[in-house]
Amino acid sequence: MTSPTSEKAGGFAGLAEGDRVAAQLYTDPEIFDWEMEKIFYSTWVWVAHESEIPDAGSFKMSHIGLQPVIVNRDRKGNFNVLLNRCRHRGASVCEVPKGKANGFTCPYHSWSYSLEGNLRGIPYPDGYEGVTEKRDLPLQRLRVESYNGLIFASFKTDIEPLEDFLGDAKIWIDRFMKQGAGFPVKVQGEHKFRFNGNWKIQLENTTDGYHFPIVHRSWMASVDAETADMLSFMTDESAVTHALGNGHSVAIMVPEHVDLEEDDGTEELQERFRHIIDELSETMPQDQVRRIVRSMHGAGYNLNLFPNLSLSMSFFRVLRPISVNETEIQHMALGLDGGPESVNRERLRIHEHFQGPFGFGTSDDSEAWDRVQRGAVANPDMPILVNRGLGREVTVDEGWKTSHVTDETGMRESYAMWKRMMSDEN
Amino acid sequence: MKTETVEEVAAIDNRPAPVPFELGLGRLSEPLVGRAIELIWREAQLLDDKDYEAWQTLYMKDGKYVIPVDPDTEDFESSLNMVYDDARMRHMRVTRLVQGYSMSAVAAARTSRTISRFTVEEITENTVTLRSAQVLVGFKRDKFQMLGADLTHRIRFTGDDARIELKLIRLVNSDSAVNASGFLL
Ligand code: FES
Ligand SMILES: [Fe+2]
């Protein structure tokens, strides 16, 4: 790619000023191309959860930015992330969203590759004598590391270790996985939808507590009083957002559910789960029943991992940029691997109620995000404001900038990282 | 290997031989089937009119309205669906759609749907199960949207009354990206 045009002379840094960003960040296709290069192809990007590829040979198709990849588990139990592109003439070698395989055979001329990506076979090989060595033509392998079930990959070979990149977000990932209540967390289904807007509109939304009672008023009206009460964080001073560094942030909506292992016994279990409580109580001790039922709505917060994954209360929200003004979202419902069937079903029903294209919450979020994209083309020189709560932002002992959950601290953290990565010269 | 019949083709990889097609079943002309189709078309009209309160009355109290994600599943209870509504959820959904607080419902596309290609799955003394194809065209903010689906309706007849006991909507793109719409299928 060539250098940024004169319009952006001095790079992109001037477009993100901390508490405001230029609306061109949503609308300019050239900025989008550079974001793919400088962000998605330069950092750790989430590609799968380990539970999605449980066995040797399990694979799933995924994406990093615009590029298709295959994520698999090989016979040694290692994870591989391979570009889904045949080394011969470029055909995709896999078009099955997920499944099990011994390897991948290109349908065009039958070059075949192992799970590790090695080129194993070329049909009628005599034409390649003295021309090509199989060992020189594996599927392109990316750097892969995983943390607590989350698999990330990177195009950048000399990138910092994943754990360093996640930094203080690791504490929050660990707490999030406690919603398994002693069982491993597993993906138990996913919704996919697209909206006509830029990927950063969704990135901002994960830690936007401000929109919740307004956009989700109809959802709030449909749930029981206890659930509505649990999510009435607008005036709760202990509901805060922390900036965790490297673009990551966490918005705490239900402070009493930050660490699901901490239970002082005062919280009453929700009456809506009576059937589950009764069923589990037949075979389980009371403290374990409490542990499972208190985790039913997931962790009490949304953790935003820059640039594409959010651990959102009880589900994963994955964003995939399609173009400057189109984004695909996956909402992956989580359950307890090996846990009680009735609990997993209840979690599916809770997920369906809010999430997905016909969910009571997603459809309204999606409409709001479409509106941002439509409005932002009106004078893109007018900035987008992310300054809410700037005056009441403090730095807590952990070193995290902190403000109320309805404030825009998380967005400022994302844009600070955006600015850093986009101005990086290498 | 040369083959001359479909049975021989199926035998190559051990698939069962095809069931011969029965012509002239004539079941579409059975009175209950005619009434079921009329109800299905009436439902389609209410949905296009967004008259969700009237729509709701077409369902049995224990009726189900389901839009699965997995194109093959029959076990909706244990799978993630886009919609899995019993009477309670349906009621809440209708309230949400008509109340005016849901911005996606307020801004929903105008729709026109066609349901055709009816086939009879089952007729019992007081139920009729029909499969059909639905093509829906939506229009919103200068853009057309199209959704195709395979429908299954089970209609229960009680005396003169007919209600929907099950509506199963298998969108052709159910396991791919389905855009949020603000209207019902
Ligand atoms: S393009 Fe893959 S084998 Fe030819
Ligand atoms: Fe929202």
mmCIF file of C-alpha atoms in Angstrom, chain A residues 55-374:
data_model
loop_
_atom_site.group_PDB
_atom_site.id
_atom_site.type_symbol
_atom_site.label_atom_id
_atom_site.label_comp_id
_atom_site.label_asym_id
_atom_site.label_seq_id
_atom_site.Cartn_x
_atom_site.Cartn_y
_atom_site.Cartn_z
ATOM 1 C CA ASP A 55 -10.971 -32.946 19.255
ATOM 2 C CA ALA A 56 -7.946 -33.804 17.176
ATOM 3 C CA GLY A 57 -8.897 -32.785 13.626
ATOM 4 C CA SER A 58 -11.666 -30.380 14.677
ATOM 5 C CA PHE A 59 -11.595 -27.186 12.679
ATOM 6 C CA LYS A 60 -13.580 -24.029 12.059
ATOM 7 C CA MET A 61 -13.425 -21.270 9.488
ATOM 8 C CA SER A 62 -12.693 -17.807 10.820
ATOM 9 C CA HIS A 63 -11.345 -14.447 9.671
ATOM 10 C CA ILE A 64 -8.636 -11.987 10.523
ATOM 11 C CA GLY A 65 -9.689 -8.662 9.088
ATOM 12 C CA LEU A 66 -10.750 -9.447 5.529
ATOM 13 C CA GLN A 67 -8.686 -12.640 5.239
ATOM 14 C CA PRO A 68 -10.173 -16.118 5.625
ATOM 15 C CA VAL A 69 -8.387 -18.530 7.965
ATOM 16 C CA ILE A 70 -8.867 -22.079 9.214
ATOM 17 C CA VAL A 71 -8.412 -22.754 12.932
ATOM 18 C CA ASN A 72 -7.815 -26.371 13.899
ATOM 19 C CA ARG A 73 -6.543 -28.682 16.593
ATOM 20 C CA ASP A 74 -3.964 -31.201 15.394
ATOM 21 C CA ARG A 75 -3.124 -34.666 16.711
ATOM 22 C CA LYS A 76 -0.611 -33.285 19.182
ATOM 23 C CA GLY A 77 -3.336 -31.046 20.594
ATOM 24 C CA ASN A 78 -1.757 -27.891 19.186
ATOM 25 C CA PHE A 79 -3.810 -25.140 17.604
ATOM 26 C CA ASN A 80 -3.050 -24.096 14.054
ATOM 27 C CA VAL A 81 -4.283 -21.033 12.245
ATOM 28 C CA LEU A 82 -3.799 -21.353 8.490
ATOM 29 C CA LEU A 83 -4.627 -18.971 5.683
ATOM 30 C CA ASN A 84 -7.478 -20.520 3.729
ATOM 31 C CA ARG A 85 -5.676 -20.196 0.408
ATOM 32 C CA CYS A 86 -4.152 -22.925 -1.693
ATOM 33 C CA ARG A 87 -0.491 -22.368 -2.569
ATOM 34 C CA HIS A 88 -1.094 -23.474 -6.165
ATOM 35 C CA ARG A 89 -3.485 -20.978 -7.686
ATOM 36 C CA GLY A 90 -5.161 -19.546 -4.636
ATOM 37 C CA ALA A 91 -8.441 -21.472 -4.238
ATOM 38 C CA SER A 92 -9.886 -21.712 -0.748
ATOM 39 C CA VAL A 93 -9.160 -25.201 0.557
ATOM 40 C CA CYS A 94 -12.082 -25.283 3.018
ATOM 41 C CA GLU A 95 -15.650 -24.013 2.701
ATOM 42 C CA VAL A 96 -17.248 -26.007 5.513
ATOM 43 C CA PRO A 97 -17.862 -23.662 8.471
ATOM 44 C CA LYS A 98 -16.854 -26.261 11.038
ATOM 45 C CA GLY A 99 -16.246 -29.977 11.262
ATOM 46 C CA LYS A 100 -13.584 -32.626 11.522
ATOM 47 C CA ALA A 101 -10.888 -33.493 9.002
ATOM 48 C CA ASN A 102 -7.540 -35.235 8.593
ATOM 49 C CA GLY A 103 -6.326 -32.365 6.483
ATOM 50 C CA PHE A 104 -7.492 -30.152 3.641
ATOM 51 C CA THR A 105 -7.545 -31.033 -0.039
ATOM 52 C CA CYS A 106 -7.932 -28.267 -2.550
ATOM 53 C CA PRO A 107 -10.871 -29.042 -4.870
ATOM 54 C CA TYR A 108 -9.261 -27.415 -7.911
ATOM 55 C CA HIS A 109 -6.224 -29.662 -8.643
ATOM 56 C CA SER A 110 -6.204 -31.749 -5.463
ATOM 57 C CA TRP A 111 -3.139 -30.450 -3.678
ATOM 58 C CA SER A 112 -3.525 -31.786 -0.164
ATOM 59 C CA TYR A 113 -2.363 -30.310 3.117
ATOM 60 C CA SER A 114 -2.004 -31.654 6.660
ATOM 61 C CA LEU A 115 -3.672 -30.099 9.714
ATOM 62 C CA GLU A 116 -0.359 -28.329 10.344
ATOM 63 C CA GLY A 117 -0.585 -26.906 6.833
ATOM 64 C CA ASN A 118 2.214 -28.983 5.256
ATOM 65 C CA LEU A 119 1.787 -29.791 1.575
ATOM 66 C CA ARG A 120 1.490 -33.577 1.560
ATOM 67 C CA GLY A 121 0.512 -34.418 -1.980
ATOM 68 C CA ILE A 122 0.558 -33.069 -5.526
ATOM 69 C CA PRO A 123 -1.202 -35.244 -8.153
ATOM 70 C CA TYR A 124 0.779 -36.124 -11.308
ATOM 71 C CA PRO A 125 3.951 -34.736 -9.750
ATOM 72 C CA ASP A 126 6.251 -35.309 -12.746
ATOM 73 C CA GLY A 127 5.471 -31.825 -14.111
ATOM 74 C CA TYR A 128 6.962 -30.367 -10.959
ATOM 75 C CA GLU A 129 10.270 -32.203 -11.046
ATOM 76 C CA GLY A 130 13.080 -29.748 -10.523
ATOM 77 C CA VAL A 131 10.563 -26.925 -10.320
ATOM 78 C CA THR A 132 8.937 -27.219 -6.947
ATOM 79 C CA GLU A 133 9.682 -28.682 -3.536
ATOM 80 C CA LYS A 134 6.656 -29.634 -1.477
ATOM 81 C CA ARG A 135 8.305 -28.491 1.714
ATOM 82 C CA ASP A 136 8.474 -24.922 0.347
ATOM 83 C CA LEU A 137 4.730 -24.622 -0.131
ATOM 84 C CA PRO A 138 2.784 -25.117 3.089
ATOM 85 C CA LEU A 139 -0.446 -23.221 3.771
ATOM 86 C CA GLN A 140 0.630 -19.971 5.391
ATOM 87 C CA ARG A 141 0.700 -20.469 9.172
ATOM 88 C CA LEU A 142 0.101 -17.612 11.550
ATOM 89 C CA ARG A 143 1.380 -17.106 15.083
ATOM 90 C CA VAL A 144 -1.089 -18.714 17.517
ATOM 91 C CA GLU A 145 -1.386 -18.404 21.279
ATOM 92 C CA SER A 146 -4.288 -19.046 23.584
ATOM 93 C CA TYR A 147 -5.258 -17.756 26.984
ATOM 94 C CA ASN A 148 -7.884 -19.403 29.201
ATOM 95 C CA GLY A 149 -9.665 -20.992 26.229
ATOM 96 C CA LEU A 150 -9.439 -17.961 23.958
ATOM 97 C CA ILE A 151 -7.401 -18.576 20.794
ATOM 98 C CA PHE A 152 -5.723 -15.604 19.148
ATOM 99 C CA ALA A 153 -3.621 -15.420 15.999
ATOM 100 C CA SER A 154 -1.367 -12.857 14.412
ATOM 101 C CA PHE A 155 0.196 -12.233 11.012
ATOM 102 C CA LYS A 156 3.075 -10.521 12.766
ATOM 103 C CA THR A 157 5.837 -13.006 13.526
ATOM 104 C CA ASP A 158 7.768 -10.799 15.958
ATOM 105 C CA ILE A 159 4.728 -9.721 17.965
ATOM 106 C CA GLU A 160 4.826 -9.499 21.771
ATOM 107 C CA PRO A 161 3.525 -12.557 23.649
ATOM 108 C CA LEU A 162 -0.283 -12.745 23.862
ATOM 109 C CA GLU A 163 -0.208 -12.509 27.652
ATOM 110 C CA ASP A 164 1.667 -9.214 27.467
ATOM 111 C CA PHE A 165 -0.824 -7.868 24.962
ATOM 112 C CA LEU A 166 -3.770 -8.862 27.157
ATOM 113 C CA GLY A 167 -2.065 -7.406 30.233
ATOM 114 C CA ASP A 168 -4.562 -6.466 32.935
ATOM 115 C CA ALA A 169 -7.439 -7.807 30.842
ATOM 116 C CA LYS A 170 -6.281 -11.293 31.924
ATOM 117 C CA ILE A 171 -7.716 -10.823 35.418
ATOM 118 C CA TRP A 172 -11.068 -10.050 33.849
ATOM 119 C CA ILE A 173 -10.888 -12.985 31.424
ATOM 120 C CA ASP A 174 -10.223 -15.289 34.377
ATOM 121 C CA ARG A 175 -13.180 -13.882 36.303
ATOM 122 C CA PHE A 176 -15.390 -14.128 33.220
ATOM 123 C CA MET A 177 -14.717 -17.851 32.870
ATOM 124 C CA LYS A 178 -15.906 -18.386 36.430
ATOM 125 C CA GLN A 179 -19.454 -18.322 35.101
ATOM 126 C CA GLY A 180 -18.889 -21.998 34.325
ATOM 127 C CA ALA A 181 -19.426 -22.483 38.085
ATOM 128 C CA GLY A 182 -16.784 -25.204 38.214
ATOM 129 C CA PHE A 183 -17.468 -26.496 34.699
ATOM 130 C CA PRO A 184 -15.484 -25.374 31.674
ATOM 131 C CA VAL A 185 -17.247 -22.739 29.575
ATOM 132 C CA LYS A 186 -18.383 -23.917 26.134
ATOM 133 C CA VAL A 187 -19.875 -22.250 23.080
ATOM 134 C CA GLN A 188 -23.357 -23.675 22.589
ATOM 135 C CA GLY A 189 -24.578 -21.889 19.485
ATOM 136 C CA GLU A 190 -24.214 -18.583 17.719
ATOM 137 C CA HIS A 191 -26.215 -15.841 16.050
ATOM 138 C CA LYS A 192 -24.757 -13.989 13.104
ATOM 139 C CA PHE A 193 -25.949 -10.701 11.708
ATOM 140 C CA ARG A 194 -24.612 -7.710 9.809
ATOM 141 C CA PHE A 195 -25.252 -4.022 10.138
ATOM 142 C CA ASN A 196 -24.585 -1.173 7.734
ATOM 143 C CA GLY A 197 -21.935 0.552 9.742
ATOM 144 C CA ASN A 198 -18.260 0.735 10.603
ATOM 145 C CA TRP A 199 -16.688 -1.817 12.980
ATOM 146 C CA LYS A 200 -15.696 0.808 15.536
ATOM 147 C CA ILE A 201 -19.360 1.672 16.130
ATOM 148 C CA GLN A 202 -19.759 -1.818 17.574
ATOM 149 C CA LEU A 203 -16.396 -1.635 19.358
ATOM 150 C CA GLU A 204 -17.622 1.458 21.214
ATOM 151 C CA ASN A 205 -20.947 -0.111 22.094
ATOM 152 C CA THR A 206 -19.573 -2.860 24.320
ATOM 153 C CA THR A 207 -18.675 -0.442 27.086
ATOM 154 C CA ASP A 208 -21.486 2.040 26.409
ATOM 155 C CA GLY A 209 -23.693 1.826 29.486
ATOM 156 C CA TYR A 210 -25.248 5.165 28.548
ATOM 157 C CA HIS A 211 -27.431 3.751 25.754
ATOM 158 C CA PHE A 212 -28.796 0.809 27.703
ATOM 159 C CA PRO A 213 -32.014 2.090 29.325
ATOM 160 C CA ILE A 214 -32.862 4.111 26.231
ATOM 161 C CA VAL A 215 -32.232 1.660 23.390
ATOM 162 C CA HIS A 216 -33.273 -1.360 25.438
ATOM 163 C CA ARG A 217 -36.356 0.107 27.042
ATOM 164 C CA SER A 218 -38.617 -2.451 25.367
ATOM 165 C CA TRP A 219 -36.399 -5.326 26.540
ATOM 166 C CA MET A 220 -36.343 -3.922 30.082
ATOM 167 C CA ALA A 221 -40.144 -3.790 30.016
ATOM 168 C CA SER A 222 -40.321 -7.463 29.029
ATOM 169 C CA VAL A 223 -38.158 -9.003 31.749
ATOM 170 C CA ASP A 224 -39.061 -9.764 35.344
ATOM 171 C CA ALA A 225 -38.547 -7.075 37.983
ATOM 172 C CA GLU A 226 -35.499 -8.793 39.490
ATOM 173 C CA THR A 227 -33.631 -8.868 36.171
ATOM 174 C CA ALA A 228 -34.560 -5.262 35.397
ATOM 175 C CA ASP A 229 -33.420 -4.272 38.870
ATOM 176 C CA MET A 230 -30.124 -6.132 38.458
ATOM 177 C CA LEU A 231 -29.429 -4.024 35.359
ATOM 178 C CA SER A 232 -30.468 -0.659 36.778
ATOM 179 C CA PHE A 233 -26.922 0.652 37.001
ATOM 180 C CA MET A 234 -27.532 4.185 35.778
ATOM 181 C CA THR A 235 -27.333 5.751 39.210
ATOM 182 C CA ASP A 236 -25.292 3.033 40.933
ATOM 183 C CA GLU A 237 -21.959 4.600 41.885
ATOM 184 C CA SER A 238 -20.194 1.262 42.179
ATOM 185 C CA ALA A 239 -20.970 0.544 38.506
ATOM 186 C CA VAL A 240 -17.813 1.751 36.798
ATOM 187 C CA THR A 241 -15.721 1.420 33.662
ATOM 188 C CA HIS A 242 -11.982 0.768 33.846
ATOM 189 C CA ALA A 243 -9.505 1.428 31.039
ATOM 190 C CA LEU A 244 -7.147 -1.570 31.161
ATOM 191 C CA GLY A 245 -4.482 -0.492 28.671
ATOM 192 C CA ASN A 246 -3.720 -1.668 25.087
ATOM 193 C CA GLY A 247 -7.244 -0.628 24.050
ATOM 194 C CA HIS A 248 -8.969 -3.030 26.435
ATOM 195 C CA SER A 249 -11.632 -1.912 28.893
ATOM 196 C CA VAL A 250 -14.271 -3.295 31.210
ATOM 197 C CA ALA A 251 -17.724 -1.894 31.970
ATOM 198 C CA ILE A 252 -19.219 -3.190 35.204
ATOM 199 C CA MET A 253 -23.001 -3.338 35.147
ATOM 200 C CA VAL A 254 -23.662 -5.694 38.057
ATOM 201 C CA PRO A 255 -20.979 -4.950 40.689
ATOM 202 C CA GLU A 256 -22.089 -7.818 42.954
ATOM 203 C CA HIS A 257 -21.338 -10.282 40.117
ATOM 204 C CA VAL A 258 -17.795 -9.158 39.315
ATOM 205 C CA ASP A 259 -16.349 -12.232 40.984
ATOM 206 C CA LEU A 260 -18.945 -14.987 40.943
ATOM 207 C CA GLU A 261 -16.968 -17.004 43.476
ATOM 208 C CA GLU A 262 -17.531 -14.318 46.074
ATOM 209 C CA ASP A 263 -20.889 -14.799 47.724
ATOM 210 C CA ASP A 264 -21.728 -13.345 51.123
ATOM 211 C CA GLY A 265 -25.051 -15.188 51.037
ATOM 212 C CA THR A 266 -27.203 -12.069 51.134
ATOM 213 C CA GLU A 267 -28.301 -12.139 47.510
ATOM 214 C CA GLU A 268 -31.646 -13.799 46.919
ATOM 215 C CA LEU A 269 -31.773 -16.136 43.958
ATOM 216 C CA GLN A 270 -34.108 -14.953 41.229
ATOM 217 C CA GLU A 271 -37.599 -16.424 41.373
ATOM 218 C CA ARG A 272 -37.588 -16.908 37.584
ATOM 219 C CA PHE A 273 -35.085 -19.746 38.122
ATOM 220 C CA ARG A 274 -37.282 -21.547 40.677
ATOM 221 C CA HIS A 275 -37.689 -24.624 38.425
ATOM 222 C CA ILE A 276 -33.907 -24.904 38.061
ATOM 223 C CA ILE A 277 -33.277 -24.371 41.773
ATOM 224 C CA ASP A 278 -35.781 -27.094 42.641
ATOM 225 C CA GLU A 279 -34.383 -29.506 40.089
ATOM 226 C CA LEU A 280 -30.726 -29.013 41.020
ATOM 227 C CA SER A 281 -31.452 -29.114 44.753
ATOM 228 C CA GLU A 282 -32.510 -32.738 44.408
ATOM 229 C CA THR A 283 -28.949 -33.828 43.686
ATOM 230 C CA MET A 284 -26.650 -30.928 44.583
ATOM 231 C CA PRO A 285 -25.619 -29.207 47.787
ATOM 232 C CA GLN A 286 -27.159 -25.755 48.268
ATOM 233 C CA ASP A 287 -23.917 -23.829 47.835
ATOM 234 C CA GLN A 288 -23.348 -25.399 44.435
ATOM 235 C CA VAL A 289 -26.922 -24.655 43.384
ATOM 236 C CA ARG A 290 -26.374 -21.028 44.429
ATOM 237 C CA ARG A 291 -23.107 -20.923 42.548
ATOM 238 C CA ILE A 292 -24.723 -22.107 39.301
ATOM 239 C CA VAL A 293 -27.843 -19.974 39.567
ATOM 240 C CA ARG A 294 -25.920 -16.812 40.485
ATOM 241 C CA SER A 295 -23.890 -17.334 37.293
ATOM 242 C CA MET A 296 -26.938 -17.726 35.056
ATOM 243 C CA HIS A 297 -26.761 -14.192 33.625
ATOM 244 C CA GLY A 298 -22.985 -14.488 33.263
ATOM 245 C CA ALA A 299 -20.359 -12.207 34.722
ATOM 246 C CA GLY A 300 -21.454 -8.780 35.883
ATOM 247 C CA TYR A 301 -19.561 -6.901 33.190
ATOM 248 C CA ASN A 302 -18.607 -6.453 29.547
ATOM 249 C CA LEU A 303 -14.916 -6.835 28.793
ATOM 250 C CA ASN A 304 -13.801 -5.294 25.531
ATOM 251 C CA LEU A 305 -10.645 -6.811 24.022
ATOM 252 C CA PHE A 306 -9.230 -4.624 21.287
ATOM 253 C CA PRO A 307 -9.850 -5.023 18.378
ATOM 254 C CA ASN A 308 -12.490 -7.703 17.816
ATOM 255 C CA LEU A 309 -13.714 -9.645 20.856
ATOM 256 C CA SER A 310 -15.920 -8.786 23.736
ATOM 257 C CA LEU A 311 -16.714 -11.017 26.677
ATOM 258 C CA SER A 312 -20.201 -9.691 27.279
ATOM 259 C CA MET A 313 -21.817 -10.851 30.505
ATOM 260 C CA SER A 314 -22.853 -14.354 29.348
ATOM 261 C CA PHE A 315 -21.703 -14.485 25.721
ATOM 262 C CA PHE A 316 -18.895 -13.704 23.284
ATOM 263 C CA ARG A 317 -19.469 -10.866 20.889
ATOM 264 C CA VAL A 318 -17.151 -11.039 17.897
ATOM 265 C CA LEU A 319 -16.884 -8.331 15.288
ATOM 266 C CA ARG A 320 -15.652 -8.814 11.758
ATOM 267 C CA PRO A 321 -15.114 -5.818 9.497
ATOM 268 C CA ILE A 322 -16.540 -6.394 6.005
ATOM 269 C CA SER A 323 -16.023 -2.930 4.523
ATOM 270 C CA VAL A 324 -15.865 0.643 5.756
ATOM 271 C CA ASN A 325 -19.642 0.612 6.221
ATOM 272 C CA GLU A 326 -20.502 -3.011 6.874
ATOM 273 C CA THR A 327 -19.728 -5.208 9.864
ATOM 274 C CA GLU A 328 -20.646 -8.763 10.768
ATOM 275 C CA ILE A 329 -21.316 -9.676 14.384
ATOM 276 C CA GLN A 330 -21.449 -13.073 16.041
ATOM 277 C CA HIS A 331 -23.122 -13.534 19.396
ATOM 278 C CA MET A 332 -21.939 -16.853 20.819
ATOM 279 C CA ALA A 333 -24.083 -18.312 23.591
ATOM 280 C CA LEU A 334 -22.089 -19.899 26.397
ATOM 281 C CA GLY A 335 -22.957 -22.890 28.522
ATOM 282 C CA LEU A 336 -21.469 -25.226 31.103
ATOM 283 C CA ASP A 337 -19.488 -28.031 29.463
ATOM 284 C CA GLY A 338 -20.768 -31.157 31.196
ATOM 285 C CA GLY A 339 -23.104 -29.062 33.326
ATOM 286 C CA PRO A 340 -26.823 -29.665 33.934
ATOM 287 C CA GLU A 341 -28.863 -29.777 30.732
ATOM 288 C CA SER A 342 -31.624 -27.623 32.240
ATOM 289 C CA VAL A 343 -29.112 -24.884 33.063
ATOM 290 C CA ASN A 344 -27.732 -24.840 29.551
ATOM 291 C CA ARG A 345 -31.239 -24.674 28.118
ATOM 292 C CA GLU A 346 -32.151 -21.804 30.406
ATOM 293 C CA ARG A 347 -29.022 -19.975 29.283
ATOM 294 C CA LEU A 348 -30.047 -20.497 25.632
ATOM 295 C CA ARG A 349 -33.488 -19.022 26.346
ATOM 296 C CA ILE A 350 -31.953 -15.979 28.094
ATOM 297 C CA HIS A 351 -29.647 -15.507 25.109
ATOM 298 C CA GLU A 352 -32.505 -15.772 22.596
ATOM 299 C CA HIS A 353 -34.517 -13.225 24.546
ATOM 300 C CA PHE A 354 -31.963 -10.439 24.035
ATOM 301 C CA GLN A 355 -29.525 -11.519 21.314
ATOM 302 C CA GLY A 356 -29.744 -12.346 17.645
ATOM 303 C CA PRO A 357 -31.504 -10.803 14.662
ATOM 304 C CA PHE A 358 -34.937 -11.281 16.234
ATOM 305 C CA GLY A 359 -33.805 -10.734 19.825
ATOM 306 C CA PHE A 360 -35.440 -8.021 21.913
ATOM 307 C CA GLY A 361 -32.119 -6.193 22.288
ATOM 308 C CA THR A 362 -29.977 -6.845 19.213
ATOM 309 C CA SER A 363 -32.508 -5.510 16.718
ATOM 310 C CA ASP A 364 -32.587 -2.148 18.481
ATOM 311 C CA ASP A 365 -28.789 -1.980 18.848
ATOM 312 C CA SER A 366 -28.454 -2.752 15.165
ATOM 313 C CA GLU A 367 -30.871 0.022 14.217
ATOM 314 C CA ALA A 368 -28.916 2.478 16.409
ATOM 315 C CA TRP A 369 -25.600 1.506 14.767
ATOM 316 C CA ASP A 370 -27.103 1.899 11.274
ATOM 317 C CA ARG A 371 -28.209 5.368 12.325
ATOM 318 C CA VAL A 372 -24.686 6.349 13.397
ATOM 319 C CA GLN A 373 -23.334 5.395 9.983
ATOM 320 C CA ARG A 374 -26.119 7.255 8.162
#
